[in-house]
Coordinates of C-alpha atoms and ligand atoms in Angstrom, one line a residue:
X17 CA 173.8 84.7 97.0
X18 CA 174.3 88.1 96.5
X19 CA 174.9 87.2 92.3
X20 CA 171.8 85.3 92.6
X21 CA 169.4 88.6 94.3
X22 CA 170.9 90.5 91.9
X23 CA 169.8 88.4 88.5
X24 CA 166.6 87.9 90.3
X25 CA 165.8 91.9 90.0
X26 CA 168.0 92.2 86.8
X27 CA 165.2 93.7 84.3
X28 CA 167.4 91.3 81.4
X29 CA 165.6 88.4 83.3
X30 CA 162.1 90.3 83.6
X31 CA 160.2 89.1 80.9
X32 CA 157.2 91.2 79.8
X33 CA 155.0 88.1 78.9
X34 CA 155.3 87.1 82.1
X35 CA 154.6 90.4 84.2
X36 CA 151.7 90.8 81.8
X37 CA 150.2 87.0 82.3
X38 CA 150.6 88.0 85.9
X39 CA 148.5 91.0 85.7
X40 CA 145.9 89.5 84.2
X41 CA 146.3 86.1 86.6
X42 CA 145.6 88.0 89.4
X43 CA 143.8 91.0 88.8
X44 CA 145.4 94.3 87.6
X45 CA 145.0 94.7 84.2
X46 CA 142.6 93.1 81.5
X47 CA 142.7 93.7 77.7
X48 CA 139.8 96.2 77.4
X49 CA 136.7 94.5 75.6
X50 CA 138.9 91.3 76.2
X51 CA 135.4 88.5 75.4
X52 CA 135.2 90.4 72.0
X53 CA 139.3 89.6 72.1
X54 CA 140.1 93.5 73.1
X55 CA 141.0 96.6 70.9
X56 CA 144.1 97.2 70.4
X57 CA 145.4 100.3 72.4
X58 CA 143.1 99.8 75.5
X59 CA 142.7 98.5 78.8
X60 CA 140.7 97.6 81.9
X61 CA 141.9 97.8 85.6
X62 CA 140.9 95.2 87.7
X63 CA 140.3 95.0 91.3
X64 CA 144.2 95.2 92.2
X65 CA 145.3 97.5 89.1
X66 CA 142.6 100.2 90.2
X67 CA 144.2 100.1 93.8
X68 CA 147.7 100.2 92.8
X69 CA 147.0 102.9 90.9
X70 CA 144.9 105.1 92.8
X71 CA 147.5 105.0 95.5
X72 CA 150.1 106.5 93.2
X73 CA 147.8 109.0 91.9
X74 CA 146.7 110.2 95.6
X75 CA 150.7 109.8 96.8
X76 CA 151.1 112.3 93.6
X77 CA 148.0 114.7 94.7
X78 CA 149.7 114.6 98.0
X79 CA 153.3 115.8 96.9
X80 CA 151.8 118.2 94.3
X81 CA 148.6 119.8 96.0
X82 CA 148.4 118.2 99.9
X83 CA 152.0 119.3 101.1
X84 CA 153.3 120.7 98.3
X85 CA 157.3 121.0 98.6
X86 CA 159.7 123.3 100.7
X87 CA 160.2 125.9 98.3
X88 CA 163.6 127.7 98.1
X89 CA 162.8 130.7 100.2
X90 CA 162.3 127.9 103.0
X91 CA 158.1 128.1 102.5
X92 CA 155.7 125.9 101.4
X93 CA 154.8 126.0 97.7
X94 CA 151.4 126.8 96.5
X95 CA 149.9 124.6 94.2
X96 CA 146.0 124.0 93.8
X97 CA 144.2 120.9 91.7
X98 CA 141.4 121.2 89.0
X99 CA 139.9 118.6 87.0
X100 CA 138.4 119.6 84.1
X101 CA 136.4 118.5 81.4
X102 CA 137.3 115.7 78.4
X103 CA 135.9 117.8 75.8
X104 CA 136.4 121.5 75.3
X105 CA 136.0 124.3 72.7
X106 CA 138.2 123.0 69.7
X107 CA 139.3 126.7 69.3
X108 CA 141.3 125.8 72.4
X109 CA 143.1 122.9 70.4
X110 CA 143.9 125.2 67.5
X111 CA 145.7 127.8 69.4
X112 CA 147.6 125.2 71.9
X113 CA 148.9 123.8 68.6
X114 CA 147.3 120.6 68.4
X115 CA 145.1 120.7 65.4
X116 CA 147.4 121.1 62.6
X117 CA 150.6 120.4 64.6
X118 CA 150.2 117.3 67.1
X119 CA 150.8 114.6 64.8
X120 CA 153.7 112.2 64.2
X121 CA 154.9 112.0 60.5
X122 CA 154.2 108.1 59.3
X123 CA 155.4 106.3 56.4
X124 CA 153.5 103.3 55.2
X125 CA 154.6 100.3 53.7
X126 CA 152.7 99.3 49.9
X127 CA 154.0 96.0 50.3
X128 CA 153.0 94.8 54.1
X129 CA 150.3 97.3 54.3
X130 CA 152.0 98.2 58.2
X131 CA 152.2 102.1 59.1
X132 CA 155.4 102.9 61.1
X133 CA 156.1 106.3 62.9
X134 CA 159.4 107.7 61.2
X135 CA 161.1 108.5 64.2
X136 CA 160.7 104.8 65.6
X137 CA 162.6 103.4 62.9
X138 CA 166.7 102.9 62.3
X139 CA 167.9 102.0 59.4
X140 CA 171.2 99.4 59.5
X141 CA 173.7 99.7 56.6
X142 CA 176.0 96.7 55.9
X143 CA 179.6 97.8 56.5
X144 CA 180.6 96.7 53.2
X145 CA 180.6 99.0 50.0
X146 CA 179.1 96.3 47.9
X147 CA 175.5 96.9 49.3
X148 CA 173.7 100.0 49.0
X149 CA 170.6 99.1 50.7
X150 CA 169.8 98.5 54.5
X151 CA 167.6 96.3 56.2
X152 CA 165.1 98.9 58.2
X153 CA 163.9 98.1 61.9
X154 CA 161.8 99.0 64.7
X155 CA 164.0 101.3 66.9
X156 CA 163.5 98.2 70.0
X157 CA 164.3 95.6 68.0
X158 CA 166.5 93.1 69.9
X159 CA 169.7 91.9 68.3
X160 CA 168.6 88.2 67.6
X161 CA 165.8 90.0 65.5
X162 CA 168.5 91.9 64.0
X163 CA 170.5 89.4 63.4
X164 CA 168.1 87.1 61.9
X165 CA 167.3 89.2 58.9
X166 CA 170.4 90.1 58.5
X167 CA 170.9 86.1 57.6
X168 CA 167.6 86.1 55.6
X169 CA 169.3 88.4 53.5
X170 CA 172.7 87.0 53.3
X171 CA 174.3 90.0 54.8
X172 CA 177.1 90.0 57.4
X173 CA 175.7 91.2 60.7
X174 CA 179.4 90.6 62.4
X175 CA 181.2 92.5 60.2
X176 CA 179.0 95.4 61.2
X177 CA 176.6 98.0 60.1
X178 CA 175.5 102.1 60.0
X179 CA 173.1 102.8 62.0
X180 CA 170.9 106.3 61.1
X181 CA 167.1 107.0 62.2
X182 CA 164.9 107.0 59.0
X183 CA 164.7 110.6 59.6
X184 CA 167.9 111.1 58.8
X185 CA 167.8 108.9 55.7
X186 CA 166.6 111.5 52.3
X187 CA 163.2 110.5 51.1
X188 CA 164.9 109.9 48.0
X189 CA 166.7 107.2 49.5
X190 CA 163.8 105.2 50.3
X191 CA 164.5 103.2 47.6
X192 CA 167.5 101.5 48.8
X193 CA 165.7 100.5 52.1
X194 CA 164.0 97.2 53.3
X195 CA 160.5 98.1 55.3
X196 CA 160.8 96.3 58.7
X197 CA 158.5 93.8 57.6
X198 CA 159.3 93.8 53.8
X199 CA 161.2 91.7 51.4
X200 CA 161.8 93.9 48.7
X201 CA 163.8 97.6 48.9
X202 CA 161.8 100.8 48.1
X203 CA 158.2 100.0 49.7
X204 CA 158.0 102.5 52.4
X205 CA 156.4 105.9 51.5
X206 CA 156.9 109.2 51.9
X207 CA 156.2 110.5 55.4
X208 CA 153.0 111.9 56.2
X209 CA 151.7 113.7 58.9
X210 CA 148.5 111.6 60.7
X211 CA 146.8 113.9 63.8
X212 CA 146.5 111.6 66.8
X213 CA 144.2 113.7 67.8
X214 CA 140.2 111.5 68.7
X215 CA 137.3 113.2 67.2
X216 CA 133.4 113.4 67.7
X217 CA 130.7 115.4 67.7
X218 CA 129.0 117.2 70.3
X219 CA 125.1 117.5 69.8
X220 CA 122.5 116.1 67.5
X221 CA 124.4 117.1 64.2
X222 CA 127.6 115.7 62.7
X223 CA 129.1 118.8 60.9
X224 CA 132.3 120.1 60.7
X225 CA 130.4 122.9 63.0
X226 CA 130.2 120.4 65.7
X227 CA 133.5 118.5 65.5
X228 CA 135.6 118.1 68.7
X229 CA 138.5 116.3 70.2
X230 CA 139.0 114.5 73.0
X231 CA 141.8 115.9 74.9
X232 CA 145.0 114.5 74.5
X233 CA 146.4 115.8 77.1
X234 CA 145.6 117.7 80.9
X235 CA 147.6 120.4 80.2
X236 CA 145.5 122.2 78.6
X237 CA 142.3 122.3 80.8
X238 CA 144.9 124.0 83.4
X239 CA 145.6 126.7 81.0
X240 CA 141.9 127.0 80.2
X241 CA 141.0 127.8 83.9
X242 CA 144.5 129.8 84.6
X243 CA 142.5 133.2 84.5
X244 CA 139.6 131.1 87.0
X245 CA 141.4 129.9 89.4
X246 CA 143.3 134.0 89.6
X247 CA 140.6 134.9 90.1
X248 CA 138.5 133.0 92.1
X249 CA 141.8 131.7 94.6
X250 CA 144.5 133.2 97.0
X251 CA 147.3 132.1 95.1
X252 CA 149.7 134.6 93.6
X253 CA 153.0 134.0 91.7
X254 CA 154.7 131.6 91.7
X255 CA 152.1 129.0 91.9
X256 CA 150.7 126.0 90.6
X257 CA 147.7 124.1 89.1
X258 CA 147.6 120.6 89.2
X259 CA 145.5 117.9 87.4
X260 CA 145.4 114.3 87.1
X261 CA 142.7 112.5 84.4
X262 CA 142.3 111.1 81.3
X263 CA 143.8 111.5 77.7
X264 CA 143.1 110.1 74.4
X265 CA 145.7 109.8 71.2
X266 CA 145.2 107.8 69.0
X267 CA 148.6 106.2 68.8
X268 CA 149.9 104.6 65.2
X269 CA 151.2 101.9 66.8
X270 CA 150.1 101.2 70.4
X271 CA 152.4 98.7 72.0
X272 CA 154.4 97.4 74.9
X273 CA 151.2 96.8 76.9
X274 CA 150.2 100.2 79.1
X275 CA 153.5 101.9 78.2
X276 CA 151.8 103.3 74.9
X277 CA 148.0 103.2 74.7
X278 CA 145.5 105.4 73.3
X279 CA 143.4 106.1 76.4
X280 CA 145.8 106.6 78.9
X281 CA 146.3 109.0 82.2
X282 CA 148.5 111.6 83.2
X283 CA 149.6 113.6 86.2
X284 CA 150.2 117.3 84.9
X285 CA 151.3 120.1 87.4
X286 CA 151.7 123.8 85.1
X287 CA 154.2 126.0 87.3
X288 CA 153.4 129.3 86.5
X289 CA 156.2 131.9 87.5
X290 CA 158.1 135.2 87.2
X291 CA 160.2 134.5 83.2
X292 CA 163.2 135.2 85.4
X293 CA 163.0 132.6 87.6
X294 CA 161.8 130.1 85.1
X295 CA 165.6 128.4 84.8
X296 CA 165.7 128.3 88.5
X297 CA 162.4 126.1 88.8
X298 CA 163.1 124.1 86.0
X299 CA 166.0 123.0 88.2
X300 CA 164.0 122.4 91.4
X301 CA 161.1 120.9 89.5
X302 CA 163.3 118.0 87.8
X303 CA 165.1 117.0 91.5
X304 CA 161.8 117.3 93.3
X305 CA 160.3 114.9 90.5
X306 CA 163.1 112.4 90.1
X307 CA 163.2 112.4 94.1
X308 CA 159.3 111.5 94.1
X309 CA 159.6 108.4 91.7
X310 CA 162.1 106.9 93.9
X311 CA 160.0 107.4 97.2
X312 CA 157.6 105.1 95.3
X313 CA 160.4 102.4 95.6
X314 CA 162.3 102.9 91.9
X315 CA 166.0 102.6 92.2
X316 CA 168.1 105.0 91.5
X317 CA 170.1 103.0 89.0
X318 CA 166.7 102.4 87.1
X319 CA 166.2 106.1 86.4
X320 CA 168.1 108.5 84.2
X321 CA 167.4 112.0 83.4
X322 CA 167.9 112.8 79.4
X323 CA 168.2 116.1 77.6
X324 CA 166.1 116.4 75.0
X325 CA 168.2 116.5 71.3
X326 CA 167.9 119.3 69.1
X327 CA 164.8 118.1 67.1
X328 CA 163.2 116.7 69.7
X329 CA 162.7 120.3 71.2
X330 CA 158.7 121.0 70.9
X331 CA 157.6 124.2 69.1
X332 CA 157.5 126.2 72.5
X333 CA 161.0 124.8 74.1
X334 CA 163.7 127.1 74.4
X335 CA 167.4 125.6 73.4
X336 CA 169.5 124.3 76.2
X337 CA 166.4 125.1 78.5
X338 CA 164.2 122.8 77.3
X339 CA 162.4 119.7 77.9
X340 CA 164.3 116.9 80.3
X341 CA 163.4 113.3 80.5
X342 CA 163.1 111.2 83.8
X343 CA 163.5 107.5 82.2
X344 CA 163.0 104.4 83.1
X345 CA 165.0 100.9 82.2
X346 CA 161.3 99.2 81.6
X347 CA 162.4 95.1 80.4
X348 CA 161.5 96.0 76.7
X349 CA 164.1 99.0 76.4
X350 CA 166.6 97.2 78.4
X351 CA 169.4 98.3 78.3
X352 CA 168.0 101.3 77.5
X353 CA 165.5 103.4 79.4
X354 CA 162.1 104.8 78.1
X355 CA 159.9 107.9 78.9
X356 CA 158.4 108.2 82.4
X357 CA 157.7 111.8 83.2
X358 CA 159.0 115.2 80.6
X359 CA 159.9 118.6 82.7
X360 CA 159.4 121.2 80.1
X361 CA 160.1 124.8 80.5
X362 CA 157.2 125.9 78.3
X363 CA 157.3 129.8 77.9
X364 CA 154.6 131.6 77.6
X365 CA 153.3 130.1 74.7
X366 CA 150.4 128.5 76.3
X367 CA 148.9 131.7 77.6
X368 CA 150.1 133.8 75.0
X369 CA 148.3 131.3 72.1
X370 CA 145.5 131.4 74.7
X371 CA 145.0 135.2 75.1
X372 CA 145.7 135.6 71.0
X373 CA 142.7 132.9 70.1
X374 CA 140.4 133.6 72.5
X375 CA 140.7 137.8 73.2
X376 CA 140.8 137.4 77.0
X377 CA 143.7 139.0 78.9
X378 CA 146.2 136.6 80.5
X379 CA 148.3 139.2 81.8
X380 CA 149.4 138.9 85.3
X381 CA 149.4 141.9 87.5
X382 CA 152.3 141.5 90.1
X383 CA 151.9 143.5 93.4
X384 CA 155.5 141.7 94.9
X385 CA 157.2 143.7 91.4
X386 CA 155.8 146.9 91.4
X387 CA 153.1 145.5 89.3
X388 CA 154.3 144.9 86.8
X389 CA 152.7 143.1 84.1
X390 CA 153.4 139.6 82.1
X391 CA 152.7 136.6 81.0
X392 CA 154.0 134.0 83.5
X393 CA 157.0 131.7 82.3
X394 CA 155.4 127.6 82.7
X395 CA 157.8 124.9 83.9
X396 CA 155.8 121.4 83.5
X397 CA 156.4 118.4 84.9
X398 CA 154.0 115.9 82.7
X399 CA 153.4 112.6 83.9
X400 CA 152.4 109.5 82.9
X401 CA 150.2 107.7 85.7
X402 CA 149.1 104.3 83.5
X403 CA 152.9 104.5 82.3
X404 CA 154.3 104.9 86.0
X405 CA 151.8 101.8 87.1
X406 CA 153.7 99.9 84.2
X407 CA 157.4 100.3 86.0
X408 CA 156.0 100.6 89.4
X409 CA 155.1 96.5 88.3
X410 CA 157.8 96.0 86.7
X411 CA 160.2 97.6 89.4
X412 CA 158.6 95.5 91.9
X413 CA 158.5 92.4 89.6
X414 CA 161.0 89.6 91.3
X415 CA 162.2 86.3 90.3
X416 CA 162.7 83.7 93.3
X417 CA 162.6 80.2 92.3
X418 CA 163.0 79.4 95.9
X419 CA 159.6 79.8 96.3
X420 CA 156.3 78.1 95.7
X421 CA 154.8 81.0 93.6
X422 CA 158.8 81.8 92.1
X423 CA 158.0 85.5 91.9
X424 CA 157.2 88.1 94.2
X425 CA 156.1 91.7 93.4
X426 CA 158.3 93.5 95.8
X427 CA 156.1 96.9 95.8
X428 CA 157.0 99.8 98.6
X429 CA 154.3 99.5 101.0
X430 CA 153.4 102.7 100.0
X431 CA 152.0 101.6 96.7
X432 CA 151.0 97.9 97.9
X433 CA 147.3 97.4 96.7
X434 CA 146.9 95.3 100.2
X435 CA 149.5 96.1 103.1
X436 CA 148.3 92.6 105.0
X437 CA 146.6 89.6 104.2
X438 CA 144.7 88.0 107.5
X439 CA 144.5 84.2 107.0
X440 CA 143.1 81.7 109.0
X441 CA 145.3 78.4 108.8
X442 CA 142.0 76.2 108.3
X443 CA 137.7 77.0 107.9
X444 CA 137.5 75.1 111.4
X445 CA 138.2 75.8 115.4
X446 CA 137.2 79.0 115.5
X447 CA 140.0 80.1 113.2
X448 CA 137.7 82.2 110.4
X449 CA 135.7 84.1 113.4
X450 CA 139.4 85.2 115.2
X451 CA 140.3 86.3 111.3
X452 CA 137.2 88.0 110.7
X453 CA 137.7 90.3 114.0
X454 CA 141.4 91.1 113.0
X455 CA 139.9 92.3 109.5
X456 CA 137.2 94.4 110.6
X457 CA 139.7 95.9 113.3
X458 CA 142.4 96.7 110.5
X459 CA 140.1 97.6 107.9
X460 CA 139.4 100.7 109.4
X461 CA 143.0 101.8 109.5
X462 CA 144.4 100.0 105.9
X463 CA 143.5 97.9 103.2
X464 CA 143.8 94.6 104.1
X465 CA 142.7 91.4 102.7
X466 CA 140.6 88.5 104.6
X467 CA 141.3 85.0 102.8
X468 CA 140.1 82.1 104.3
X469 CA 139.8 79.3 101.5
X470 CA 142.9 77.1 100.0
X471 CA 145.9 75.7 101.8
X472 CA 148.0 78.2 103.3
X473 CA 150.7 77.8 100.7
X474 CA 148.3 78.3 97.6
X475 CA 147.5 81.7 100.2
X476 CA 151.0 82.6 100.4
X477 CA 151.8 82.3 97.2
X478 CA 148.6 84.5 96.0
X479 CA 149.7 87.4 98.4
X480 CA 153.2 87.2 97.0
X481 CA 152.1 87.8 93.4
X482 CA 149.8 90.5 94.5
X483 CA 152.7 92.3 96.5
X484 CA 151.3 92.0 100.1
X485 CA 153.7 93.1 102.4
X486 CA 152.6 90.9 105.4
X487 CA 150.8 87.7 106.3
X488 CA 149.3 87.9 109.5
X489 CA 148.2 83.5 110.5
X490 CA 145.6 82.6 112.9
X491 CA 146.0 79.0 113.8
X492 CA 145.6 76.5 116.9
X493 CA 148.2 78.7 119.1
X494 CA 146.1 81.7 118.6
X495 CA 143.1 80.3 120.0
X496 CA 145.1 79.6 123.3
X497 CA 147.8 82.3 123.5
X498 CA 146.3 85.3 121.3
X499 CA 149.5 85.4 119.4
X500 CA 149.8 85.2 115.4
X501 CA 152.4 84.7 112.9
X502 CA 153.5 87.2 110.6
X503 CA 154.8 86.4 107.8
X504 CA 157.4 89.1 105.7
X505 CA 156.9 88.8 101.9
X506 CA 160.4 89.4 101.1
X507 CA 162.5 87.3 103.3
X508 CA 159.4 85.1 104.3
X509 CA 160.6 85.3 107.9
X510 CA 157.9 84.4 110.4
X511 CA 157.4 86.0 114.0
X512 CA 154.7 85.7 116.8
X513 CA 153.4 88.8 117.7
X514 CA 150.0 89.0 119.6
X515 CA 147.0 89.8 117.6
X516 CA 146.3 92.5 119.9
X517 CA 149.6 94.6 118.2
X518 CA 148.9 93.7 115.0
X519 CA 147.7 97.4 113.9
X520 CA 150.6 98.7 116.3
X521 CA 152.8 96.2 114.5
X522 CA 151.6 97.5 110.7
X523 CA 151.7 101.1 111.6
X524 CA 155.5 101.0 113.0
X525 CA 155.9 99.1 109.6
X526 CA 154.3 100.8 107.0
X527 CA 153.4 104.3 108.6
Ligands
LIG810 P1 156.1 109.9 73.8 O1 157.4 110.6 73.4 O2 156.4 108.6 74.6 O3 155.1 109.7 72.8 P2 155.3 112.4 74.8 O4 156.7 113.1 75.0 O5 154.5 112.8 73.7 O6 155.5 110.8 75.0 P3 154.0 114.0 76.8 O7 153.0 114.7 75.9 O8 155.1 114.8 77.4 O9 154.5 112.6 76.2 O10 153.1 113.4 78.0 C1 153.5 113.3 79.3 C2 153.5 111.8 79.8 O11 152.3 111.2 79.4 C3 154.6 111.0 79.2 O12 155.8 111.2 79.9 C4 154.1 109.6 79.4 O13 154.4 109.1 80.7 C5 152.6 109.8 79.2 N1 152.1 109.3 77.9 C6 152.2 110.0 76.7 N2 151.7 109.3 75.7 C7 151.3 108.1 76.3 C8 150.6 107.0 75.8 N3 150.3 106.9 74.5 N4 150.3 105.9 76.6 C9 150.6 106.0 77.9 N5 151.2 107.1 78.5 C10 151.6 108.1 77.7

């Protein structure tokens, strides 16, 4: 039993087709533009993937700006929220960096015509001297992939291979490797650098004069308004500002369904503090955050924290302080784990770029230090809130053929789109009226769900896919007794409780 729970949850027997023909089955997500058969990179919510993720973005306003943490000194952090604008002056994209720098170095192949970022492709060497050339491959390739080409091209894949990244393979040396998709050696290009950076134009004139960028991240907005919200707010150091919206890249290769897309959102908190005590925070900012994703119901086992390597470090990390990882083991990086959330310690190079480009002072004053003056230290925990949705479904994605539907999602109640489902057993006696008054009683407290047509199974079965925590049945006995059944999504134990507890009955359950 205990073998069989475990395979049930295993992410090896997740498999992202089905997760994704789920979403789209019953409501979540929707390949944007998907009658015009979608654009690659984009996506819709639907009526359940809005909810599930508004409630992780409001559970993440609440830990970041609502009731901000217990900070060391025993007192409540400050941290205050902002949402700024899409667009903003590009001069604020040239000194953050972006123009000129944020782009990924991309080799293209002349025979299949595909574009591949450098970094995502590994090169494998036969382990035999009598080849020179490798067979080159997406970085998530699975093995039978692997293995298949290796055949194709009469190699031995048993015998073994060398593994390196193509960035580690000299340029020169492109000749002696297959493109992913190639037959021949030698058809992948140079690297070159390609901006992922969206542009338009703002006003009536397409110039360069009028060119802008939609932002690619949220970060930057909070630097932007740092000097604002000084000035216009209580807060004093340490503090925060904290933003959740939109960003745009425009992504070589989107892929792995809302994992990488090139409208995306993100949850961005900018810790501004004392350069002192900028190693401290770092520390409390990456337990705080790791202990937030698994209060949304993520095991422990399915998160990792990673040091970034040496070249990964961004142009304003600092060595052994930089950026950390909190990854997740998402069914396509199985076993692996891929980016959920990056705590950077940024340095001042934010503000310092800021004040430089623009001519403002972004000096602090500090009254606590004898005022002294500086440019605050940033710690950053970045988020991604379309990416978190993705393992929040897949975390919650179960496998149990011993039931109609043979999956459940098995979300925290916290992020459940519906916490209960009211369902009258038939349309007849009196049972839709008594459903309709349990609704309109428990709508007021949580989002709940009145479904009245289709056998009960077919019913069942709709609020396990959807994650509903609990059933709540009105049938013949309720009409005599005033007692319901509950029904627990999980174990699909049923109770009678009277309908008169029911909200006492969610609220001891769900908080
Ligand atoms: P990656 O290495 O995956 O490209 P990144 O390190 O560039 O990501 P950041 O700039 O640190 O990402 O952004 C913070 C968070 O935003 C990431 O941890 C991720 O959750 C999310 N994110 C970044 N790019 C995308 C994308 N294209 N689609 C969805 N989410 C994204």
């Amino acid at each position: 039993m205990q073998a069989a729970e475990k395979m049930s949850t295993d992410p090896q027997v997740k498999d992202m087709k089905d997760i994704v023909a789920l979403c789209k089955r019953r409501g979540f997500i929707f390949p944007a533009s998907d009658i015009y058969g979608g654009i690659n990179g984009f996506w819709d919510f639907g009526p359940l993937g809005i909810e599930l993720k508004n409630n992780i973005r409001d559970l993440w306003w609440k830990a970041m700006v609502i009731t901000p943490p217990i900070g060391p000194d025993g007192h409540p952090l400050q941290i205050v929220g902002l949402d700024s604008a899409l667009v903003q002056n590009p001069k604020a994209w040239v000194a953050s960096g972006h123009v000129g720098g944020f782009s990924d170095p991309m080799v293209d192949c002349r025979e299949t015509k595909k574009r591949y970022r450098q970094d995502h492709l590994v090169v494998l060497y036969p382990n035999d001297p009598q080849y020179e050339f490798g067979l080159s491959f997406h970085e998530e390739a699975e093995e039978v992939e692997i293995k298949q080409r290796f055949k194709k091209f009469k190699l031995s894949f048993e015998d073994g291979y060398i593994k390196k990244s193509l960035t580690e393979v000299p340029t020169e040396n492109y000749i002696y490797v297959i493109g992913p998709d190639a037959k021949e050696p030698g058809t992948l290009t140079e690297p070159k650098e390609f901006n992922l950076m969206f542009e338009t134009y703002v006003g009536a004139t397409q110039s360069e004069d009028s060119k802008a960028y939609l932002r690619p991240e949220t970060a930057q907005g909070i630097f932007l308004n740092y000097k604002n919200v000084l000035d216009s707010s209580r807060v004093k150091m340490p503090f925060g500002i904290a933003q959740v919206g939109k960003a745009f890249r425009n992504e070589v290769n989107p892929r792995n369904f809302i994992f990488r897309s090139r409208e995306f959102e993100q949850m961005e908190m900018e810790w501004f503090c004392h350069p002192s005590e900028a190693k401290k925070w770092r520390e409390f900012w990456i337990e705080e955050r790791k202990k937030w994703w698994m209060s949304l119901g993520m095991s422990e086992s399915a998160l990792i924290l990673r040091e970034h390597d040496k070249d990964e470090l961004s142009h304003y990390a600092k060595a052994g302080e930089g950026t950390i990882d909190i990854e997740f083991q998402f069914p396509f990086t199985y076993p692996g784990f891929g980016e959920l959330e990056g705590i950077a310690h940024r340095c001042d190079f934010d503000l310092t770029q800021h004040q430089e480009h623009s001519g403002q002072k972004l000096e602090y004053i500090d009254p606590e230090r004898d005022n002294e003056r500086y440019i605050p230290h940033v710690i950053e925990p970045a988020a991604g809130l379309t990416r978190g949705m993705l393992a929040v479904l897949c975390e919650a994605y179960t496998v149990d053929p011993d039931r109609p539907s043979g999956v459940y999602l098995n979300f925290h109640p916290k992020v459940a789109p519906k916490k209960a489902a009211i369902l009258p057993l038939t349309a007849k006696d009196g049972h839709p009226e008594k459903a309709e008054q349990l609704y309109m009683e428990l709508r007021e407290h949580f989002p709940v769900d009145l479904d009245i047509k289709q056998n009960i199974g077919k019913r069942y079965a709709r609020q396990d896919e959807i994650g509903t925590p609990y059933c709540f049945t009105i049938d013949g006995q309720t009409m005599e007794d005033g007692t319901i059944t509950v029904r627990e999504r999980n174990t699909m134990a049923q109770e009678r409780i009277s309908m008169d507890n029911a909200l006492a009955y969610l609220r001891e359950k769900i908080g």
